[in-house]
Amino acid sequence: MNNIGIKARVIFLGTVPALLFAIILIGYIISNIFGILNQSLVDRGKIIATQLAPAAEYGVISGNRQMLQKLVQQALDNEQDLKTVMVVDNQGLVLAYSGQAIPETLISKIMQENLPEYKQARGIIFSAPIHRSLVEIDDFSSQEENTQQLKKDFSPEKIGQIYVELSNQGLQSYKLVFVVKIASIALLGLLLSGWLAWRIGRNITQPIQEIARAVNKVREGVLSQTLVENSSGELKTLQKGFNSMSASLKHAYDVMQDKINDATSMLRHQAQHDDLTGLINRREFEVRLERCLKTAKENNAKHVFCFLDLDQFKLVNDTSGHIAGDELLKQVSVLLAIRMRERDTLARLGGDEFGLLLENCTQKEADQICSAIQRIIRDFRYSHDDKIFNIGVSIGMVVIDDHFDSVSEVVHAADMACMAAKKAGRNQTVLFNAGDVEVVEQKNAVEAIADITDEIDDDQFMLYCQAIVPLTPNLPHLPNMPAIPQQHHYEILLRKVDLDGKIILPTTFIPSAERYHLMPNIDRWVIKNAFIAYRKLLDIDYEHCNYIFSINLSGTSLGDQSLLPFIREQFAKYAIPPASICFEITETAAIVNLKNTILLFNSLREIGCKFALDDFGSGMSSFMYLKNFDVDYLKIDGAFVKEIHQNRIDHAMVRSIHNVAESMNIKTVAEFVESDAILKQLEIIGVHYGQGLHLGLPITVKELIQQYAELHPR
Amino acid sequence: MWFACCFFAVMCLFSEVALAYTGVTIVMSSKTEANLAFVEQFKTELAGNENNTLNLKVIELPARKRLVVAENSELVIALGAKALEAASKLSHTTPVLAVHTPSLAYEQILEKSRRDASNMSMIMQNQPYARQINFIQLVLPAAKNIGSLVNGNSQTYAEQLKTQADKKGLNVQLTHLNDPSMLIPELKTLLEANDALLAIPDTAVYKPDTAQSILMTSYQFKKPVLCYSLSYAKAGALAALYSSSRHLAKQAAEIAQQSQNAESALPLPQAPKYFSVYVNRQVARLLNIEVNKDVAIFQELIATDNLQNE
């Protein structure tokens, strides 16, 4: 009922009362007429029986069956619906019958119960007694006592019974026909009333349906829908109201649509552009790159893709904070953007990486553009908080042609070219060429770490060690440590074993490993295996084991909160004396992760570990930060050491570093001691330890254990 | 005390004398139409006679006490057997005339009351034999054999009739019906052998519950029934020779006046003097019988009666 339309409701309204009335009327008529018909059947049966009874009197008295048979047959022939006429005497003997005989059991039942009528499924049996009738034959009968007595006690003598069975089938058929006719008339009446309701209701339904249609149109989004205000009264109010609402809705919709369009444009812009610099972002850039790749393949067009990576950006970010780094990126973006041609696409791909898509551009033009960019960047001075930074840009250039199958291949190639440019000394442009040595190396480096996962297999890496040799006989005592006999100090070095069993140096795979955040896992592997090795030494001869293992920790590991618990767990697991372990951290890594480094240093020093600051001097403000770190060793950057015997500045640098360290009671270690001349200079300065090919080649940890075992047989 | 007793006795005697009546008293068992017609006709007859000095009293039987009034009446007319039985108990000096009473019942009451013909008489129900035979022959001139069912009540009359009829060349066959259930078979046998059935007053045979059967059976045999009452004839008999209450009242009035004037004993029981004839023309048509007009038959019977009386 809730889902039907107005037209159906009006028809419903017009027909239901008529239907109810028809049902009541038909019910009443049928009930009455059926009652009358039933009664008339009963009356008729009774009349036939009671009329036949006296007619059969003489036949019964005289026993004249022939006469009775004629009587019943005549009755059966003349009366419609009469099924049976039967005459029995008062003994129950059937004297005559016509039609279907009534079973004796039924007769005896009717006689016993003295039933005037007995209803059956298909008819009614009526019975009437046959009495001996009295005829007045004496004129003075009342004077005769016998006669008087006879009349007084008159109870007609029953001499027999007549049974009449009247079929109700005819009546039933008549009833059925009657019901069908009545129902037909009622149905016709209903249809008529429905039609009338529809005709009359159309004046109401039509305007409402128009309104409903208009509402549906509005629901479908056609807001310009209006109605002709041709009705009166409430309907006109509805029409006017609808038109008014429709107009308001359209206005609101238009305003909303404008807002949506604006918001969509903004979202689209945000989806395609970098928030910080306003340049195209990586997603949109890749879309355009894809398009270019397609035209290159289909139209043999030439495009150039340049992968730009700022040099020294990390330094700005680390030293002056992210805000300074972000500001730098913005300024660089503006600098680059204003140099772009109309068809060029400059995008920020992430961090300090930019992409430059030069469509329909020759390599020569691209070279010129790259040179211009490098010049602009090199000439650019970025100042922040009274600090002035010089930055550069390394560019990997790729000519997009049909050799590339996908955008990722193009990006990968440019990335590799860019890394090759960085490796070649930064602020350079390297054109990707699949056969170039730099590119191949870079490719190898990436491939070298391809098999490193979270769970590092033991056969993927090997541990080497290189002796750190005392250069002066009287070494100062280590802080917090008693003077002990000469200790064997080794730096643990890491080598990767590739699938062919070839040894790969860390310089090849470490940058890639750092880039892909694999260093924390590698560091853990090194710690664990160095501890295992040391355990073996202890197990061989605990008494004489006076080794110190220096283990390098990468900058990314310093930011790992779970590293300290891991180291403690390893100490507990292998029962290594903490004083036997020295952790080396590069100066740059320590500065970048200053807070974490200090926390780690403090925690590990509590249990007795040593620390060394590696590659000291390479950073810009080395001395300034030195006071922040409580270290045992300073490892002077090899860049100052390897030409110390030829370069006075390097000599001065080493000497000053050593002097500062000594004044802080920190022992110095010189790396890259590759010749006797270098050694002598170091000894003159007084550097405490030396490490290099001249002092001892790296050997495998396994060999070290073996040598120790040989020296200390059980 | 003695005086008082004598006075009471005289008063009682005076009272009885005062109750004595010298007129005619009609005693009826109930006020039936026939009885009332009788009384009315009786009064008419008395009024029509200039010499009449008789008073008339009518008593209904249940008022037994009043029957004393009838004592010493000039004549007590009892209508019906029951009234006759009551009247018969009156003083023998009070003559009683029985009307509407079957002969057999009259005989029994007479004997029981120890009265004699001098103070008790009757007007019989049965028609005189000659008139009855004459009537049969007038209605059914061609009939030679007449059958009749009889019982103890009517046997004497029937046998006398049969004797008289024989003399007139009419054969009357009498069948005694002792078992009522044998009515139809006996009737059939009788009808098969005769031309008509003569019904004579006999309450054991001709009664309301047998009338239909007798009439239907005779009709089945296409044989007419001759009867003794107008009712029977109207019920389906061919013709009736009957005396109505008015006929009997007229005859009774004559007897009353005769007995007053002559101061003699009552006449002997006598047959009905006055009568009527009725022919059911419908039955005659159905049986295809040509019957003379009622009046003609009646006049013929009167003429024959007069001839015989002469």
PDB file of N, CA and C in Angstrom, chain A residues 623-702:
ATOM      1  N   PHE A 623      85.911  19.440  14.682  1.00  0.00           N
ATOM      2  CA  PHE A 623      86.361  19.746  16.046  1.00  0.00           C
ATOM      3  C   PHE A 623      85.220  20.230  16.941  1.00  0.00           C
ATOM      4  N   MET A 624      84.317  20.946  16.297  1.00  0.00           N
ATOM      5  CA  MET A 624      83.212  21.497  17.077  1.00  0.00           C
ATOM      6  C   MET A 624      82.394  20.388  17.742  1.00  0.00           C
ATOM      7  N   TYR A 625      82.235  19.309  16.999  1.00  0.00           N
ATOM      8  CA  TYR A 625      81.393  18.221  17.518  1.00  0.00           C
ATOM      9  C   TYR A 625      82.170  17.269  18.406  1.00  0.00           C
ATOM     10  N   LEU A 626      83.489  17.324  18.339  1.00  0.00           N
ATOM     11  CA  LEU A 626      84.296  16.318  19.043  1.00  0.00           C
ATOM     12  C   LEU A 626      84.022  16.314  20.538  1.00  0.00           C
ATOM     13  N   LYS A 627      83.778  17.518  21.029  1.00  0.00           N
ATOM     14  CA  LYS A 627      83.552  17.599  22.473  1.00  0.00           C
ATOM     15  C   LYS A 627      82.240  16.951  22.903  1.00  0.00           C
ATOM     16  N   ASN A 628      81.355  16.759  21.906  1.00  0.00           N
ATOM     17  CA  ASN A 628      80.082  16.110  22.244  1.00  0.00           C
ATOM     18  C   ASN A 628      80.203  14.610  22.438  1.00  0.00           C
ATOM     19  N   PHE A 629      81.246  14.032  21.866  1.00  0.00           N
ATOM     20  CA  PHE A 629      81.350  12.573  21.902  1.00  0.00           C
ATOM     21  C   PHE A 629      82.472  12.151  22.834  1.00  0.00           C
ATOM     22  N   ASP A 630      82.091  11.219  23.687  1.00  0.00           N
ATOM     23  CA  ASP A 630      83.101  10.657  24.597  1.00  0.00           C
ATOM     24  C   ASP A 630      83.670   9.428  23.922  1.00  0.00           C
ATOM     25  N   VAL A 631      84.737   9.614  23.100  1.00  0.00           N
ATOM     26  CA  VAL A 631      85.283   8.506  22.316  1.00  0.00           C
ATOM     27  C   VAL A 631      86.674   8.122  22.800  1.00  0.00           C
ATOM     28  N   ASP A 632      87.069   6.908  22.440  1.00  0.00           N
ATOM     29  CA  ASP A 632      88.395   6.401  22.825  1.00  0.00           C
ATOM     30  C   ASP A 632      89.403   6.624  21.711  1.00  0.00           C
ATOM     31  N   TYR A 633      88.921   6.517  20.474  1.00  0.00           N
ATOM     32  CA  TYR A 633      89.829   6.621  19.334  1.00  0.00           C
ATOM     33  C   TYR A 633      89.282   7.608  18.334  1.00  0.00           C
ATOM     34  N   LEU A 634      90.230   8.291  17.697  1.00  0.00           N
ATOM     35  CA  LEU A 634      89.885   9.103  16.535  1.00  0.00           C
ATOM     36  C   LEU A 634      90.588   8.489  15.355  1.00  0.00           C
ATOM     37  N   LYS A 635      89.806   8.125  14.363  1.00  0.00           N
ATOM     38  CA  LYS A 635      90.452   7.554  13.173  1.00  0.00           C
ATOM     39  C   LYS A 635      90.496   8.651  12.113  1.00  0.00           C
ATOM     40  N   ILE A 636      91.745   9.117  11.851  1.00  0.00           N
ATOM     41  CA  ILE A 636      91.943  10.265  10.959  1.00  0.00           C
ATOM     42  C   ILE A 636      91.622   9.839   9.529  1.00  0.00           C
ATOM     43  N   ASP A 637      90.824  10.689   8.879  1.00  0.00           N
ATOM     44  CA  ASP A 637      90.369  10.381   7.506  1.00  0.00           C
ATOM     45  C   ASP A 637      91.580  10.098   6.614  1.00  0.00           C
ATOM     46  N   GLY A 638      91.472   9.004   5.874  1.00  0.00           N
ATOM     47  CA  GLY A 638      92.582   8.569   5.004  1.00  0.00           C
ATOM     48  C   GLY A 638      92.979   9.618   3.975  1.00  0.00           C
ATOM     49  N   ALA A 639      92.056  10.512   3.651  1.00  0.00           N
ATOM     50  CA  ALA A 639      92.340  11.544   2.647  1.00  0.00           C
ATOM     51  C   ALA A 639      93.509  12.439   3.088  1.00  0.00           C
ATOM     52  N   PHE A 640      93.603  12.593   4.451  1.00  0.00           N
ATOM     53  CA  PHE A 640      94.716  13.412   4.964  1.00  0.00           C
ATOM     54  C   PHE A 640      96.010  12.604   5.089  1.00  0.00           C
ATOM     55  N   VAL A 641      95.821  11.275   5.236  1.00  0.00           N
ATOM     56  CA  VAL A 641      96.990  10.426   5.564  1.00  0.00           C
ATOM     57  C   VAL A 641      97.776  10.013   4.316  1.00  0.00           C
ATOM     58  N   LYS A 642      97.027   9.681   3.262  1.00  0.00           N
ATOM     59  CA  LYS A 642      97.709   9.006   2.156  1.00  0.00           C
ATOM     60  C   LYS A 642      98.720   9.904   1.402  1.00  0.00           C
ATOM     61  N   GLU A 643      98.641  11.206   1.623  1.00  0.00           N
ATOM     62  CA  GLU A 643      99.664  12.074   0.981  1.00  0.00           C
ATOM     63  C   GLU A 643     100.382  12.921   2.020  1.00  0.00           C
ATOM     64  N   ILE A 644     100.384  12.443   3.268  1.00  0.00           N
ATOM     65  CA  ILE A 644     100.966  13.215   4.376  1.00  0.00           C
ATOM     66  C   ILE A 644     102.468  13.488   4.181  1.00  0.00           C
ATOM     67  N   HIS A 645     103.056  12.520   3.489  1.00  0.00           N
ATOM     68  CA  HIS A 645     104.508  12.657   3.297  1.00  0.00           C
ATOM     69  C   HIS A 645     104.835  13.644   2.171  1.00  0.00           C
ATOM     70  N   GLN A 646     103.826  14.047   1.423  1.00  0.00           N
ATOM     71  CA  GLN A 646     104.060  14.963   0.302  1.00  0.00           C
ATOM     72  C   GLN A 646     103.357  16.301   0.512  1.00  0.00           C
ATOM     73  N   ASN A 647     102.321  16.297   1.248  1.00  0.00           N
ATOM     74  CA  ASN A 647     101.461  17.490   1.370  1.00  0.00           C
ATOM     75  C   ASN A 647     101.566  18.053   2.780  1.00  0.00           C
ATOM     76  N   ARG A 648     102.005  19.272   2.848  1.00  0.00           N
ATOM     77  CA  ARG A 648     102.242  19.856   4.153  1.00  0.00           C
ATOM     78  C   ARG A 648     100.945  20.173   4.879  1.00  0.00           C
ATOM     79  N   ILE A 649      99.911  20.502   4.048  1.00  0.00           N
ATOM     80  CA  ILE A 649      98.608  20.820   4.669  1.00  0.00           C
ATOM     81  C   ILE A 649      98.052  19.580   5.346  1.00  0.00           C
ATOM     82  N   ASP A 650      98.145  18.458   4.592  1.00  0.00           N
ATOM     83  CA  ASP A 650      97.666  17.205   5.174  1.00  0.00           C
ATOM     84  C   ASP A 650      98.451  16.902   6.444  1.00  0.00           C
ATOM     85  N   HIS A 651      99.696  17.102   6.391  1.00  0.00           N
ATOM     86  CA  HIS A 651     100.550  16.842   7.555  1.00  0.00           C
ATOM     87  C   HIS A 651     100.081  17.684   8.733  1.00  0.00           C
ATOM     88  N   ALA A 652      99.862  18.980   8.410  1.00  0.00           N
ATOM     89  CA  ALA A 652      99.408  19.896   9.463  1.00  0.00           C
ATOM     90  C   ALA A 652      98.055  19.483  10.012  1.00  0.00           C
ATOM     91  N   MET A 653      97.189  19.051   9.126  1.00  0.00           N
ATOM     92  CA  MET A 653      95.848  18.618   9.544  1.00  0.00           C
ATOM     93  C   MET A 653      95.955  17.446  10.488  1.00  0.00           C
ATOM     94  N   VAL A 654      96.800  16.443  10.094  1.00  0.00           N
ATOM     95  CA  VAL A 654      96.936  15.238  10.924  1.00  0.00           C
ATOM     96  C   VAL A 654      97.516  15.627  12.275  1.00  0.00           C
ATOM     97  N   ARG A 655      98.498  16.480  12.198  1.00  0.00           N
ATOM     98  CA  ARG A 655      99.164  16.848  13.449  1.00  0.00           C
ATOM     99  C   ARG A 655      98.183  17.584  14.383  1.00  0.00           C
ATOM    100  N   SER A 656      97.416  18.495  13.773  1.00  0.00           N
ATOM    101  CA  SER A 656      96.474  19.239  14.625  1.00  0.00           C
ATOM    102  C   SER A 656      95.402  18.330  15.192  1.00  0.00           C
ATOM    103  N   ILE A 657      94.915  17.417  14.355  1.00  0.00           N
ATOM    104  CA  ILE A 657      93.908  16.461  14.854  1.00  0.00           C
ATOM    105  C   ILE A 657      94.487  15.663  16.005  1.00  0.00           C
ATOM    106  N   HIS A 658      95.747  15.180  15.795  1.00  0.00           N
ATOM    107  CA  HIS A 658      96.370  14.358  16.828  1.00  0.00           C
ATOM    108  C   HIS A 658      96.544  15.168  18.115  1.00  0.00           C
ATOM    109  N   ASN A 659      96.969  16.436  17.931  1.00  0.00           N
ATOM    110  CA  ASN A 659      97.193  17.256  19.117  1.00  0.00           C
ATOM    111  C   ASN A 659      95.908  17.463  19.913  1.00  0.00           C
ATOM    112  N   VAL A 660      94.862  17.798  19.154  1.00  0.00           N
ATOM    113  CA  VAL A 660      93.565  18.005  19.834  1.00  0.00           C
ATOM    114  C   VAL A 660      93.150  16.734  20.564  1.00  0.00           C
ATOM    115  N   ALA A 661      93.293  15.554  19.860  1.00  0.00           N
ATOM    116  CA  ALA A 661      92.874  14.280  20.444  1.00  0.00           C
ATOM    117  C   ALA A 661      93.690  13.979  21.688  1.00  0.00           C
ATOM    118  N   GLU A 662      94.936  14.220  21.551  1.00  0.00           N
ATOM    119  CA  GLU A 662      95.791  13.873  22.693  1.00  0.00           C
ATOM    120  C   GLU A 662      95.425  14.752  23.888  1.00  0.00           C
ATOM    121  N   SER A 663      95.153  16.031  23.559  1.00  0.00           N
ATOM    122  CA  SER A 663      94.774  16.891  24.662  1.00  0.00           C
ATOM    123  C   SER A 663      93.466  16.447  25.313  1.00  0.00           C
ATOM    124  N   MET A 664      92.669  15.721  24.548  1.00  0.00           N
ATOM    125  CA  MET A 664      91.407  15.204  25.109  1.00  0.00           C
ATOM    126  C   MET A 664      91.579  13.778  25.594  1.00  0.00           C
ATOM    127  N   ASN A 665      92.814  13.326  25.591  1.00  0.00           N
ATOM    128  CA  ASN A 665      93.153  11.968  26.031  1.00  0.00           C
ATOM    129  C   ASN A 665      92.471  10.918  25.160  1.00  0.00           C
ATOM    130  N   ILE A 666      92.469  11.231  23.872  1.00  0.00           N
ATOM    131  CA  ILE A 666      91.898  10.298  22.902  1.00  0.00           C
ATOM    132  C   ILE A 666      93.023   9.806  22.020  1.00  0.00           C
ATOM    133  N   LYS A 667      93.020   8.476  21.790  1.00  0.00           N
ATOM    134  CA  LYS A 667      94.072   7.911  20.957  1.00  0.00           C
ATOM    135  C   LYS A 667      93.700   8.077  19.490  1.00  0.00           C
ATOM    136  N   THR A 668      94.763   8.314  18.696  1.00  0.00           N
ATOM    137  CA  THR A 668      94.511   8.542  17.277  1.00  0.00           C
ATOM    138  C   THR A 668      94.937   7.329  16.462  1.00  0.00           C
ATOM    139  N   VAL A 669      94.203   7.130  15.396  1.00  0.00           N
ATOM    140  CA  VAL A 669      94.511   6.027  14.485  1.00  0.00           C
ATOM    141  C   VAL A 669      94.560   6.610  13.074  1.00  0.00           C
ATOM    142  N   ALA A 670      95.690   6.328  12.393  1.00  0.00           N
ATOM    143  CA  ALA A 670      95.811   6.818  11.013  1.00  0.00           C
ATOM    144  C   ALA A 670      95.512   5.675  10.050  1.00  0.00           C
ATOM    145  N   GLU A 671      94.610   5.961   9.125  1.00  0.00           N
ATOM    146  CA  GLU A 671      94.264   4.948   8.114  1.00  0.00           C
ATOM    147  C   GLU A 671      95.124   5.172   6.876  1.00  0.00           C
ATOM    148  N   PHE A 672      95.019   4.253   5.984  1.00  0.00           N
ATOM    149  CA  PHE A 672      95.727   4.359   4.696  1.00  0.00           C
ATOM    150  C   PHE A 672      97.252   4.455   4.864  1.00  0.00           C
ATOM    151  N   VAL A 673      97.776   3.733   5.863  1.00  0.00           N
ATOM    152  CA  VAL A 673      99.255   3.701   5.988  1.00  0.00           C
ATOM    153  C   VAL A 673      99.755   2.689   4.961  1.00  0.00           C
ATOM    154  N   GLU A 674     100.129   3.225   3.808  1.00  0.00           N
ATOM    155  CA  GLU A 674     100.413   2.314   2.692  1.00  0.00           C
ATOM    156  C   GLU A 674     101.897   2.303   2.315  1.00  0.00           C
ATOM    157  N   SER A 675     102.656   3.166   3.046  1.00  0.00           N
ATOM    158  CA  SER A 675     104.118   3.155   2.730  1.00  0.00           C
ATOM    159  C   SER A 675     104.930   3.483   3.983  1.00  0.00           C
ATOM    160  N   ASP A 676     106.133   3.211   3.890  1.00  0.00           N
ATOM    161  CA  ASP A 676     107.022   3.456   5.034  1.00  0.00           C
ATOM    162  C   ASP A 676     107.169   4.961   5.276  1.00  0.00           C
ATOM    163  N   ALA A 677     107.179   5.740   4.157  1.00  0.00           N
ATOM    164  CA  ALA A 677     107.285   7.192   4.274  1.00  0.00           C
ATOM    165  C   ALA A 677     106.133   7.750   5.083  1.00  0.00           C
ATOM    166  N   ILE A 678     104.987   7.257   4.817  1.00  0.00           N
ATOM    167  CA  ILE A 678     103.786   7.695   5.569  1.00  0.00           C
ATOM    168  C   ILE A 678     103.948   7.321   7.023  1.00  0.00           C
ATOM    169  N   LEU A 679     104.380   6.105   7.245  1.00  0.00           N
ATOM    170  CA  LEU A 679     104.560   5.597   8.608  1.00  0.00           C
ATOM    171  C   LEU A 679     105.493   6.494   9.418  1.00  0.00           C
ATOM    172  N   LYS A 680     106.613   6.879   8.744  1.00  0.00           N
ATOM    173  CA  LYS A 680     107.600   7.695   9.442  1.00  0.00           C
ATOM    174  C   LYS A 680     107.015   9.034   9.843  1.00  0.00           C
ATOM    175  N   GLN A 681     106.268   9.630   8.930  1.00  0.00           N
ATOM    176  CA  GLN A 681     105.667  10.926   9.234  1.00  0.00           C
ATOM    177  C   GLN A 681     104.696  10.803  10.421  1.00  0.00           C
ATOM    178  N   LEU A 682     103.981   9.727  10.423  1.00  0.00           N
ATOM    179  CA  LEU A 682     103.016   9.507  11.502  1.00  0.00           C
ATOM    180  C   LEU A 682     103.725   9.327  12.842  1.00  0.00           C
ATOM    181  N   GLU A 683     104.818   8.607  12.763  1.00  0.00           N
ATOM    182  CA  GLU A 683     105.590   8.368  13.985  1.00  0.00           C
ATOM    183  C   GLU A 683     106.172   9.701  14.503  1.00  0.00           C
ATOM    184  N   ILE A 684     106.559  10.565  13.528  1.00  0.00           N
ATOM    185  CA  ILE A 684     107.104  11.872  13.939  1.00  0.00           C
ATOM    186  C   ILE A 684     106.022  12.666  14.680  1.00  0.00           C
ATOM    187  N   ILE A 685     104.833  12.632  14.079  1.00  0.00           N
ATOM    188  CA  ILE A 685     103.722  13.375  14.714  1.00  0.00           C
ATOM    189  C   ILE A 685     103.369  12.750  16.062  1.00  0.00           C
ATOM    190  N   GLY A 686     103.476  11.401  16.102  1.00  0.00           N
ATOM    191  CA  GLY A 686     103.164  10.713  17.365  1.00  0.00           C
ATOM    192  C   GLY A 686     101.811  10.039  17.362  1.00  0.00           C
ATOM    193  N   VAL A 687     101.295   9.894  16.128  1.00  0.00           N
ATOM    194  CA  VAL A 687      99.993   9.205  16.039  1.00  0.00           C
ATOM    195  C   VAL A 687     100.112   7.832  16.697  1.00  0.00           C
ATOM    196  N   HIS A 688      99.080   7.509  17.465  1.00  0.00           N
ATOM    197  CA  HIS A 688      99.210   6.301  18.312  1.00  0.00           C
ATOM    198  C   HIS A 688      99.115   5.011  17.540  1.00  0.00           C
ATOM    199  N   TYR A 689      98.233   4.938  16.595  1.00  0.00           N
ATOM    200  CA  TYR A 689      98.022   3.678  15.863  1.00  0.00           C
ATOM    201  C   TYR A 689      98.008   3.923  14.374  1.00  0.00           C
ATOM    202  N   GLY A 690      98.368   2.905  13.656  1.00  0.00           N
ATOM    203  CA  GLY A 690      98.304   2.994  12.199  1.00  0.00           C
ATOM    204  C   GLY A 690      97.597   1.767  11.648  1.00  0.00           C
ATOM    205  N   GLN A 691      97.024   1.992  10.493  1.00  0.00           N
ATOM    206  CA  GLN A 691      96.276   0.890   9.846  1.00  0.00           C
ATOM    207  C   GLN A 691      96.398   1.065   8.352  1.00  0.00           C
ATOM    208  N   GLY A 692      96.807   0.053   7.694  1.00  0.00           N
ATOM    209  CA  GLY A 692      96.940   0.189   6.247  1.00  0.00           C
ATOM    210  C   GLY A 692      97.685  -1.009   5.683  1.00  0.00           C
ATOM    211  N   LEU A 693      97.776  -0.984   4.384  1.00  0.00           N
ATOM    212  CA  LEU A 693      98.373  -2.139   3.699  1.00  0.00           C
ATOM    213  C   LEU A 693      99.825  -2.317   4.110  1.00  0.00           C
ATOM    214  N   HIS A 694     100.470  -1.202   4.456  1.00  0.00           N
ATOM    215  CA  HIS A 694     101.873  -1.300   4.830  1.00  0.00           C
ATOM    216  C   HIS A 694     102.041  -1.982   6.197  1.00  0.00           C
ATOM    217  N   LEU A 695     101.059  -1.874   7.003  1.00  0.00           N
ATOM    218  CA  LEU A 695     101.139  -2.431   8.356  1.00  0.00           C
ATOM    219  C   LEU A 695     100.508  -3.824   8.440  1.00  0.00           C
ATOM    220  N   GLY A 696      99.697  -4.159   7.554  1.00  0.00           N
ATOM    221  CA  GLY A 696      99.100  -5.497   7.588  1.00  0.00           C
ATOM    222  C   GLY A 696      97.888  -5.580   6.653  1.00  0.00           C
ATOM    223  N   LEU A 697      97.913  -6.611   5.787  1.00  0.00           N
ATOM    224  CA  LEU A 697      96.792  -6.793   4.869  1.00  0.00           C
ATOM    225  C   LEU A 697      95.576  -7.349   5.628  1.00  0.00           C
ATOM    226  N   PRO A 698      94.407  -7.048   5.116  1.00  0.00           N
ATOM    227  CA  PRO A 698      93.241  -7.667   5.763  1.00  0.00           C
ATOM    228  C   PRO A 698      93.267  -9.187   5.598  1.00  0.00           C
ATOM    229  N   ILE A 699      92.963  -9.892   6.655  1.00  0.00           N
ATOM    230  CA  ILE A 699      92.846 -11.353   6.575  1.00  0.00           C
ATOM    231  C   ILE A 699      91.425 -11.733   7.015  1.00  0.00           C
ATOM    232  N   THR A 700      91.064 -12.952   6.694  1.00  0.00           N
ATOM    233  CA  THR A 700      89.716 -13.372   7.121  1.00  0.00           C
ATOM    234  C   THR A 700      89.744 -13.629   8.609  1.00  0.00           C
ATOM    235  N   VAL A 701      88.631 -13.412   9.223  1.00  0.00           N
ATOM    236  CA  VAL A 701      88.487 -13.663  10.654  1.00  0.00           C
ATOM    237  C   VAL A 701      88.776 -15.130  10.947  1.00  0.00           C
ATOM    238  N   LYS A 702      88.400 -15.937   9.989  1.00  0.00           N
ATOM    239  CA  LYS A 702      88.631 -17.373  10.123  1.00  0.00           C
ATOM    240  C   LYS A 702      90.131 -17.658  10.277  1.00  0.00           C
TER     241      LYS A 702
END
